PDB file of C-alpha atoms (C1' of nucleotides) in Angstrom:
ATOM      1  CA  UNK A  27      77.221 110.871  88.397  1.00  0.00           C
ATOM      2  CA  UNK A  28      79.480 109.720  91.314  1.00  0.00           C
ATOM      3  CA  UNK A  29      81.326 112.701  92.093  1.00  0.00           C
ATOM      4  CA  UNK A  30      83.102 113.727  95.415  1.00  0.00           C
ATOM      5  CA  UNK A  31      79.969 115.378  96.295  1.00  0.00           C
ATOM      6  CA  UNK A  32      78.383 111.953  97.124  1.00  0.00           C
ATOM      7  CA  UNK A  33      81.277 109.732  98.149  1.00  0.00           C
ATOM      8  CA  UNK A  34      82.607 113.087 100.370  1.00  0.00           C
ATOM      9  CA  UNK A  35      85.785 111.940 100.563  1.00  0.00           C
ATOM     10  CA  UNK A  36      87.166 111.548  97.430  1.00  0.00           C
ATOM     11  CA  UNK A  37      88.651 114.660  95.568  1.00  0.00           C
ATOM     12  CA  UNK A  38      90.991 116.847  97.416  1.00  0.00           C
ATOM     13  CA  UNK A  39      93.789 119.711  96.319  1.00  0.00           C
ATOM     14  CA  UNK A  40      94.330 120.471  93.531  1.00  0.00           C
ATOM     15  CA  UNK A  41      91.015 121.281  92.525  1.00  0.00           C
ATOM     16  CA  UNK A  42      90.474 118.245  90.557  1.00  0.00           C
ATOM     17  CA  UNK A  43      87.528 117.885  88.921  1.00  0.00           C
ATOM     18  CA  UNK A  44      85.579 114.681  89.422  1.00  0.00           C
ATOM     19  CA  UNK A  45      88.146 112.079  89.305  1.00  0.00           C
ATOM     20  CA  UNK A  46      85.607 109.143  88.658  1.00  0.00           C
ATOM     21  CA  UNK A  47      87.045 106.289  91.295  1.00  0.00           C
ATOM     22  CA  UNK A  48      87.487 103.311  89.874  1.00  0.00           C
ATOM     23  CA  UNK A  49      84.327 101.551  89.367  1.00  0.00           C
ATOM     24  CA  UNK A  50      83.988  99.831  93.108  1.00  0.00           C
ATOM     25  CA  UNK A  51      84.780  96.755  92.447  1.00  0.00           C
ATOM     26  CA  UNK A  52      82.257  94.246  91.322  1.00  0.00           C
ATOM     27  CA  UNK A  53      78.612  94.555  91.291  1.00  0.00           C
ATOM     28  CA  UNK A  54      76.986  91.325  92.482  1.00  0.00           C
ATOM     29  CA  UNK A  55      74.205  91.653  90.212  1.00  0.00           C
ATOM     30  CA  UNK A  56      76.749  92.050  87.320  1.00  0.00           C
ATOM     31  CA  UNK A  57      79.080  89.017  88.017  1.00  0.00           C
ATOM     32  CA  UNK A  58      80.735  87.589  84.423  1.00  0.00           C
ATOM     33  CA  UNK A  59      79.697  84.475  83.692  1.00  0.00           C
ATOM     34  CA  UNK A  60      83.459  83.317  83.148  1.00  0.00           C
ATOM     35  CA  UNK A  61      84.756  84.110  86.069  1.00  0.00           C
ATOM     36  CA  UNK A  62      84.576  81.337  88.810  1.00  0.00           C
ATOM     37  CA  UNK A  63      85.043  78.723  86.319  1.00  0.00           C
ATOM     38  CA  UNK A  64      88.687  78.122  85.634  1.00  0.00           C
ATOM     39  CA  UNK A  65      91.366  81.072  85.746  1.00  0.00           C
ATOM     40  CA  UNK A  66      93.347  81.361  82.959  1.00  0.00           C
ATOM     41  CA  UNK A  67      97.284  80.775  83.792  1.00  0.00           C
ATOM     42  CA  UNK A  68      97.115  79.345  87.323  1.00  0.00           C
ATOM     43  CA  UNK A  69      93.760  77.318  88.496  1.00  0.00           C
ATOM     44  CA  UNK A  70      94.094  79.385  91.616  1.00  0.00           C
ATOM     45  CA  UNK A  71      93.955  83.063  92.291  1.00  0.00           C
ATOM     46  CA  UNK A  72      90.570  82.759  94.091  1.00  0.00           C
ATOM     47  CA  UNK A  73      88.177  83.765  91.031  1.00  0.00           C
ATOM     48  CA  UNK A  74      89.078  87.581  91.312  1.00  0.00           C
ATOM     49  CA  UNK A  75      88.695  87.721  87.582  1.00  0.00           C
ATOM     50  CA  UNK A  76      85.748  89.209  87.830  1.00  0.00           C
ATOM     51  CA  UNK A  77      87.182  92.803  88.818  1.00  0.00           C
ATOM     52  CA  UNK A  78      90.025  92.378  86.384  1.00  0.00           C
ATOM     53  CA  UNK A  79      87.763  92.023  83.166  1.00  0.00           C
ATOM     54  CA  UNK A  80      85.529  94.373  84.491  1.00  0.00           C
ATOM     55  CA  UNK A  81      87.803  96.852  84.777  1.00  0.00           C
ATOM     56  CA  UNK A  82      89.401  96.551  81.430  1.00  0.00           C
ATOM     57  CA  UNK A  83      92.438  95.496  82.995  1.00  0.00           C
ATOM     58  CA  UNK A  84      94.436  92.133  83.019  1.00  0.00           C
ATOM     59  CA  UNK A  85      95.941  92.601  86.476  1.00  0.00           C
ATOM     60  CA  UNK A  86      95.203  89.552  87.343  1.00  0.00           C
ATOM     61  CA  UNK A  87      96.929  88.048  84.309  1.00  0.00           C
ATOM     62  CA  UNK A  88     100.109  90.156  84.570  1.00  0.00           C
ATOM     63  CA  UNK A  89     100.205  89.632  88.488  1.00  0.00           C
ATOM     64  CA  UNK A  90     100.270  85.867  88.393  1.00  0.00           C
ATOM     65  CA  UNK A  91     103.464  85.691  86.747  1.00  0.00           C
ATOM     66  CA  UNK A  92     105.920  88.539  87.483  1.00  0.00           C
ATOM     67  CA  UNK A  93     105.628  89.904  91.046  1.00  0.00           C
ATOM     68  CA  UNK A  94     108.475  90.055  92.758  1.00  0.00           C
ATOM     69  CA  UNK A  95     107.854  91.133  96.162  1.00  0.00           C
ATOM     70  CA  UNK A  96     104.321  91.185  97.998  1.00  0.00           C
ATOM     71  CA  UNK A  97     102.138  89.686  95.553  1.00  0.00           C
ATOM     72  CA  UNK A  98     105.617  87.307  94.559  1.00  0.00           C
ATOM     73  CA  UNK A  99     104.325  84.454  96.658  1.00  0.00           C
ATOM     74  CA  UNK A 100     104.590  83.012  93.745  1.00  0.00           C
ATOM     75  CA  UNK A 101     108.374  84.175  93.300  1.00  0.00           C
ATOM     76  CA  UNK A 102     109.122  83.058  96.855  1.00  0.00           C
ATOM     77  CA  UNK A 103     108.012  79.482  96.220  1.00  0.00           C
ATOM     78  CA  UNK A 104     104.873  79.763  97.932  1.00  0.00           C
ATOM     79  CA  UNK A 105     101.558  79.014  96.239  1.00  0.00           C
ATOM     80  CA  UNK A 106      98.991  81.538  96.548  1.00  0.00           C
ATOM     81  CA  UNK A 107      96.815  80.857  99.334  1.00  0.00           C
ATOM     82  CA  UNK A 108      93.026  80.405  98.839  1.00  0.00           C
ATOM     83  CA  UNK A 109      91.018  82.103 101.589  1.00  0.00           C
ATOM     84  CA  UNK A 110      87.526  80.519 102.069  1.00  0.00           C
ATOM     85  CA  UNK A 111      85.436  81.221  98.807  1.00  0.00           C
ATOM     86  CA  UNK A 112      82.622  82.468 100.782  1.00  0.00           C
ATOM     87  CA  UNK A 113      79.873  83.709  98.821  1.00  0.00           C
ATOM     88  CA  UNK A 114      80.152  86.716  96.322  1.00  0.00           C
ATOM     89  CA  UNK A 115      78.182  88.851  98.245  1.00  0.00           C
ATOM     90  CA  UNK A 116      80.016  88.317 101.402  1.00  0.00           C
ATOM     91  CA  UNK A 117      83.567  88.807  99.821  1.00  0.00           C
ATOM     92  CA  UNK A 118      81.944  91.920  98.364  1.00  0.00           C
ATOM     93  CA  UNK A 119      81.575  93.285 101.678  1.00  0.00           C
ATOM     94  CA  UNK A 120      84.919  92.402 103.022  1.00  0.00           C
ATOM     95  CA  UNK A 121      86.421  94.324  99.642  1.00  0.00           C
ATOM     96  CA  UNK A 122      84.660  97.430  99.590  1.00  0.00           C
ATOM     97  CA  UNK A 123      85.599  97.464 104.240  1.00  0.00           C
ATOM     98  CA  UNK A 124      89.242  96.667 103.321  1.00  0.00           C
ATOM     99  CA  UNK A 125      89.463  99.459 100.330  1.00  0.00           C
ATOM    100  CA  UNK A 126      87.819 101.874 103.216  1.00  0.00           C
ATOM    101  CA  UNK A 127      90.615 100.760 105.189  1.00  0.00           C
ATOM    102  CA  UNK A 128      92.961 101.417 102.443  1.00  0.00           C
ATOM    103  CA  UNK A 129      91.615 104.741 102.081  1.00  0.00           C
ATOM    104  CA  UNK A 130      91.888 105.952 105.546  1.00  0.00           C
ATOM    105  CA  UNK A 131      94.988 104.457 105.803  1.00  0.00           C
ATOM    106  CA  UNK A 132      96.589 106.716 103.119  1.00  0.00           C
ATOM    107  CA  UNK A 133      95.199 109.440 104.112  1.00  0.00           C
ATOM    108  CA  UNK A 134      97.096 109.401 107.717  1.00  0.00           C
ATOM    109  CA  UNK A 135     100.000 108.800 105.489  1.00  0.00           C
ATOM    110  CA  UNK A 136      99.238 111.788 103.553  1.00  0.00           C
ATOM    111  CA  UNK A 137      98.273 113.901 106.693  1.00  0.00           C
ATOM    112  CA  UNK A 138     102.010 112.699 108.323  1.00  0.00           C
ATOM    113  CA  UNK A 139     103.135 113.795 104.762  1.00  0.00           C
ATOM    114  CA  UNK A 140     101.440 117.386 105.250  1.00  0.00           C
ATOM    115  CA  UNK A 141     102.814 117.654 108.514  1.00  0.00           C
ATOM    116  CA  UNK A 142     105.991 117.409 107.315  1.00  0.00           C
ATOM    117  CA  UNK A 143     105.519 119.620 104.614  1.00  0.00           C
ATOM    118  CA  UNK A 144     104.734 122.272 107.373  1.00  0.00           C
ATOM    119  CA  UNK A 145     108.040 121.258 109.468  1.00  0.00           C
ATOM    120  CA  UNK A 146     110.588 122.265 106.643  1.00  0.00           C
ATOM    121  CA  UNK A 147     111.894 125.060 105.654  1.00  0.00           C
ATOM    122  CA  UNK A 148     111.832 125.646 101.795  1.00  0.00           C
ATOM    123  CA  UNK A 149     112.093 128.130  99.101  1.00  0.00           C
ATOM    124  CA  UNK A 150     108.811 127.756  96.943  1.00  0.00           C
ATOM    125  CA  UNK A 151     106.870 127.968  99.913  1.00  0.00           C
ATOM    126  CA  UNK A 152     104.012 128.851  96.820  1.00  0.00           C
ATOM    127  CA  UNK A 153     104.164 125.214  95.535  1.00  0.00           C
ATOM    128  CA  UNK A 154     103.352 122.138  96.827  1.00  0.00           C
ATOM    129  CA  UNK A 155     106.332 119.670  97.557  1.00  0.00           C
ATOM    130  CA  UNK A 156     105.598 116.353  96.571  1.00  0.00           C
ATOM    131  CA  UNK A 157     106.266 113.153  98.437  1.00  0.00           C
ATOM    132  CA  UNK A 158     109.840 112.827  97.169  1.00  0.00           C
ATOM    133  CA  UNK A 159     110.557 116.288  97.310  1.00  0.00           C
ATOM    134  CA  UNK A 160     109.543 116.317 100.871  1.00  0.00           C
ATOM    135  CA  UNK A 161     111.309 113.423 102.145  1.00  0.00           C
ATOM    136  CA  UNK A 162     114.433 114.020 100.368  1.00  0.00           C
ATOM    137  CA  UNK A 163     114.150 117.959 102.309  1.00  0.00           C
ATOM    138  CA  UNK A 164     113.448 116.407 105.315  1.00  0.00           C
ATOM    139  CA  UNK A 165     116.537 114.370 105.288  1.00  0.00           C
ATOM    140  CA  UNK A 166     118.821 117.436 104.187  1.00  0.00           C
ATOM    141  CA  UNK A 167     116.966 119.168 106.648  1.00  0.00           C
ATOM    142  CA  UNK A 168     117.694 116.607 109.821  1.00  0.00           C
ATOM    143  CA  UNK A 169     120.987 116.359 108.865  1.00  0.00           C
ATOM    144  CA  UNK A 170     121.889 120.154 108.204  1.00  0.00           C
ATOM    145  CA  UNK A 171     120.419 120.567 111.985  1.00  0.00           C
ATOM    146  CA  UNK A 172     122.263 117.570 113.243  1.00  0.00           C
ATOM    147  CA  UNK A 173     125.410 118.945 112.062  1.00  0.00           C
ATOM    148  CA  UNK A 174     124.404 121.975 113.524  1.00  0.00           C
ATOM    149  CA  UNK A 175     123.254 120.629 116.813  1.00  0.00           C
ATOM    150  CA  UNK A 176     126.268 118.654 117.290  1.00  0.00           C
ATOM    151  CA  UNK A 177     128.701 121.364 116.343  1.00  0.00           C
ATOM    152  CA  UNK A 178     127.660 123.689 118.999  1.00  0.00           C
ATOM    153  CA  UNK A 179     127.487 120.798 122.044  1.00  0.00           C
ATOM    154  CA  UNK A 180     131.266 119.630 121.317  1.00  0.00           C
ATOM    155  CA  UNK A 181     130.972 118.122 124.995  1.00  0.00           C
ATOM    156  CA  UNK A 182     129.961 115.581 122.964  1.00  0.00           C
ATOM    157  CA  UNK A 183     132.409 114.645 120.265  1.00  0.00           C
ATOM    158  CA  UNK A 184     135.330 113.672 120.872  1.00  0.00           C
ATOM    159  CA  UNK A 185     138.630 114.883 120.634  1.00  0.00           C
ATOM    160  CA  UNK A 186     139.549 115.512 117.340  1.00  0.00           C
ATOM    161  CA  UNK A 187     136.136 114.800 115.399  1.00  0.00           C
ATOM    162  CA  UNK A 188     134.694 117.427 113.670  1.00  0.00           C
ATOM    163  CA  UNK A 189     130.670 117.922 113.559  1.00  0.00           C
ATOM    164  CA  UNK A 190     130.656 117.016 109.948  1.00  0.00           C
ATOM    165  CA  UNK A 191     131.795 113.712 110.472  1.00  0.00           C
ATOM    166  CA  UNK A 192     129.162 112.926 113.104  1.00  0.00           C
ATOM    167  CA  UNK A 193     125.249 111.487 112.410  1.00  0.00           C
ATOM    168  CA  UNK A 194     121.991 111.369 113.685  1.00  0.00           C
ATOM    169  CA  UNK A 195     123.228 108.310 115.581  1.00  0.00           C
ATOM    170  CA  UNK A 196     125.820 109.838 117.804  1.00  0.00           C
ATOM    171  CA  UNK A 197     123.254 112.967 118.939  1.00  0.00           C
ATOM    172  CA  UNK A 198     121.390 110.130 119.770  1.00  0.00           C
ATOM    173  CA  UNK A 199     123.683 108.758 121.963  1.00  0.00           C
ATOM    174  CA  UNK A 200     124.249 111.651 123.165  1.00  0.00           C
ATOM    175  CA  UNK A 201     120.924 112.221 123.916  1.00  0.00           C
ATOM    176  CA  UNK A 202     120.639 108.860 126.125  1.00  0.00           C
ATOM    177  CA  UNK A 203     124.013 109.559 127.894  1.00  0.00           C
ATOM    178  CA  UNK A 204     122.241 113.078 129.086  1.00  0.00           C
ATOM    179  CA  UNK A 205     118.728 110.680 130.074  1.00  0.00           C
ATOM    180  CA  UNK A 206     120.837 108.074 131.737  1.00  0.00           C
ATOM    181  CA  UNK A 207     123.309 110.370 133.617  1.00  0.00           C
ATOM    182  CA  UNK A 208     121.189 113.536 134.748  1.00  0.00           C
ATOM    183  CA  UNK A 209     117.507 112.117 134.373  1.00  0.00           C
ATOM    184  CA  UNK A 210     115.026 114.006 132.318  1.00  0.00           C
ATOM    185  CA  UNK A 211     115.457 117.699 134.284  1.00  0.00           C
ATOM    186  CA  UNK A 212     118.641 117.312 132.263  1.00  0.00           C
ATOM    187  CA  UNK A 213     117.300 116.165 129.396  1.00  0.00           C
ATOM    188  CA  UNK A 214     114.821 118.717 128.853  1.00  0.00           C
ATOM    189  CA  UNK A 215     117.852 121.727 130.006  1.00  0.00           C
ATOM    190  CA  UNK A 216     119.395 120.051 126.845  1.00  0.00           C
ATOM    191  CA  UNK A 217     116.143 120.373 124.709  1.00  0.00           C
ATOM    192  CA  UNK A 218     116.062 123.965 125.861  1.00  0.00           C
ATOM    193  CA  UNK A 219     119.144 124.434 124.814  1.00  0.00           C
ATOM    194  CA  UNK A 220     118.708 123.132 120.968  1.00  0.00           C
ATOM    195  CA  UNK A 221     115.188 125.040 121.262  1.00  0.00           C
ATOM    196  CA  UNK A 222     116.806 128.606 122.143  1.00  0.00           C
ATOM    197  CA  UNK A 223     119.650 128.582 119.613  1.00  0.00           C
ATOM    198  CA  UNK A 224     117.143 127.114 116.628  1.00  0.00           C
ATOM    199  CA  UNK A 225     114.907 130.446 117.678  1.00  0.00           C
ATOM    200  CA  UNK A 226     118.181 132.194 117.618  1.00  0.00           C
ATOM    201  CA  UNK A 227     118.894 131.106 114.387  1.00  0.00           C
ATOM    202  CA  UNK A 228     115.664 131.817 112.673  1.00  0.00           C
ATOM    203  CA  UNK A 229     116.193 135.345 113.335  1.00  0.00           C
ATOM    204  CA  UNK A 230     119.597 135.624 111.872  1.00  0.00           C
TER     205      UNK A 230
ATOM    206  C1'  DT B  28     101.065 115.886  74.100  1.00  0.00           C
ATOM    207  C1'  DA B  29     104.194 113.553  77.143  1.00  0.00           C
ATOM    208  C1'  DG B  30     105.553 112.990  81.612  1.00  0.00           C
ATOM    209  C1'  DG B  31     104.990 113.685  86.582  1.00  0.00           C
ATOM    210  C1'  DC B  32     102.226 113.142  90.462  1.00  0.00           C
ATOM    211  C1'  DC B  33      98.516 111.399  92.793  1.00  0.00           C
ATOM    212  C1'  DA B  34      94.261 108.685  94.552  1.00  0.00           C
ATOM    213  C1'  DT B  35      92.228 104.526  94.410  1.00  0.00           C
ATOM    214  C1'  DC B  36      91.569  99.600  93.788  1.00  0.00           C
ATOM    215  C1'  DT B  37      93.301  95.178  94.407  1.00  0.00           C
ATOM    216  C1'  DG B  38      95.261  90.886  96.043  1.00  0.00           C
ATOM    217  C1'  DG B  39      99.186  88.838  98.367  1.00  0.00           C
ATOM    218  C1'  DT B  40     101.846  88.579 102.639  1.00  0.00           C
ATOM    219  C1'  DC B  41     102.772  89.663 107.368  1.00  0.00           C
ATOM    220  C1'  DC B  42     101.397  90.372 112.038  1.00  0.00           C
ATOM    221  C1'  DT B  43      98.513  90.229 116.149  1.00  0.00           C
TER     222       DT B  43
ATOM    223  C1'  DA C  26      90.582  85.280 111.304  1.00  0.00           C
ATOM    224  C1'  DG C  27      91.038  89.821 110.312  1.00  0.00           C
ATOM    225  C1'  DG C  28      93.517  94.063 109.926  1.00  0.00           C
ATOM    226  C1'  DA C  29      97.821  96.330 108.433  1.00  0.00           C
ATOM    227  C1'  DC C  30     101.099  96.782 105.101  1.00  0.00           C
ATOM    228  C1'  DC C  31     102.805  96.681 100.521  1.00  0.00           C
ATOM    229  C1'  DA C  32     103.409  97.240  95.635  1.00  0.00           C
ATOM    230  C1'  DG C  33     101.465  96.876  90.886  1.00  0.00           C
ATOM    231  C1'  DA C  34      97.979  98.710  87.892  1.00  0.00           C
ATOM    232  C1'  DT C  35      95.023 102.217  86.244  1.00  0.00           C
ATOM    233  C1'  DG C  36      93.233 106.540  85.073  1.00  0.00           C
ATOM    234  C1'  DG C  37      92.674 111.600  85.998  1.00  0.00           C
ATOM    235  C1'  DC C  38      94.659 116.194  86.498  1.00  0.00           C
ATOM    236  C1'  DC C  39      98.333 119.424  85.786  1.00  0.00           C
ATOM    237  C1'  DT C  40     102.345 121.527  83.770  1.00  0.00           C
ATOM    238  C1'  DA C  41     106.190 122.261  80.622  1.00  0.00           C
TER     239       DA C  41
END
DNA sequence: TAGGCCATCTGGTCCT
DNA sequence: AGGACCAGATGGCCTA
């Protein structure tokens, strides 16, 4: 009965019921016999069998031979490395630490991924965007205020180019010139600037 | 029911 | 050496 409830972290949104986590990795107590003997396709792959049968799965199997990036030491010409085979109960620890890690890791990624939920403007302001959905709006987004940006400070472009055919990287520049030129009381007229006529924009 | 999306686990590589 | 990062795998939930 491992539920949210007890690991408090787990389920979020979307009301999920219990997802049940994947089983955490190995027991000790329940290590398979076959495991540390001899691995199957490559003698090497520091006896992590254990989690892959398990778990049902033949990761391990399927990973040895076509990774292409990350895992792909392999695919790079290097041989995996072996890290110390300390004891199981040791490597236990360090797995179940690094998978906490993991965890808190994504979830800052997921928090940056709320936040920018929250910064764009979209229609279905009902439904969720997902990942893609947000970073693809994001991008229109930058760029639709770029063009914008850019369009109004023409000190900026020059002669004969027309907002739509500058980027991100020129406001940028622009951007330093204003920091290197007038210092940052400049710098912050010009954010004053972009801040008033995005207020003034929202209300039309 | 299939497909999309997501959280989590996992092990390899990179970086400090 | 250890943590961060990455991508594949897996399984659950949700929606069309």
């Amino acid at each position: 009965m491992c539920t949210e409830a007890e690991s408090g972290r787990r389920m979020k949104s979307k009301g999920k019921a219990s997802k049940s986590p994947r089983k955490p990795w190995t027991d000790p107590d329940h290590e398979p016999e076959t495991s540390e003997t001899s691995e199957p396709g490559s003698s090497e792959q520091e006896g992590s069998e254990a989690s892959v049968r398990i778990r049902g799965s033949w990761r391990g199997v399927l990973r040895g031979g076509d990774r292409e990036r990350g895992g792909g030491g392999a695919a790079r010409g290097h041989h995996r490395r072996r890290r110390s085979h300390n004891g199981g109960k040791e490597r236990n620890v360090r797995r179940l630490e690094s998978n906490e890690r993991e965890r808190q890791r994504m979830h800052k990624l997921n928090n940056a991924f709320q936040a920018l939920r929250e910064a764009i403007p979209h229609v279905r302001m009902d439904k969720k965007l997902s990942k893609i959905e947000t970073l693809t709006l994001a991008e229109n987004y930058i760029k639709s205020l770029t063009t914008i940006i850019l369009g109004m400070s023409s000190t900026c472009l020059p002669a004969g180019e027309t907002a739509t055919e500058t980027s991100a990287t020129r406001l940028l520049q622009c951007y330093q010139q204003h920091l290197e030129e007038d210092g940052e009381e400049s710098l912050s007229q010009f954010l004053n600037q972009i801040h008033s006529f995005s207020q003034g924009s929202e209300k039309s």
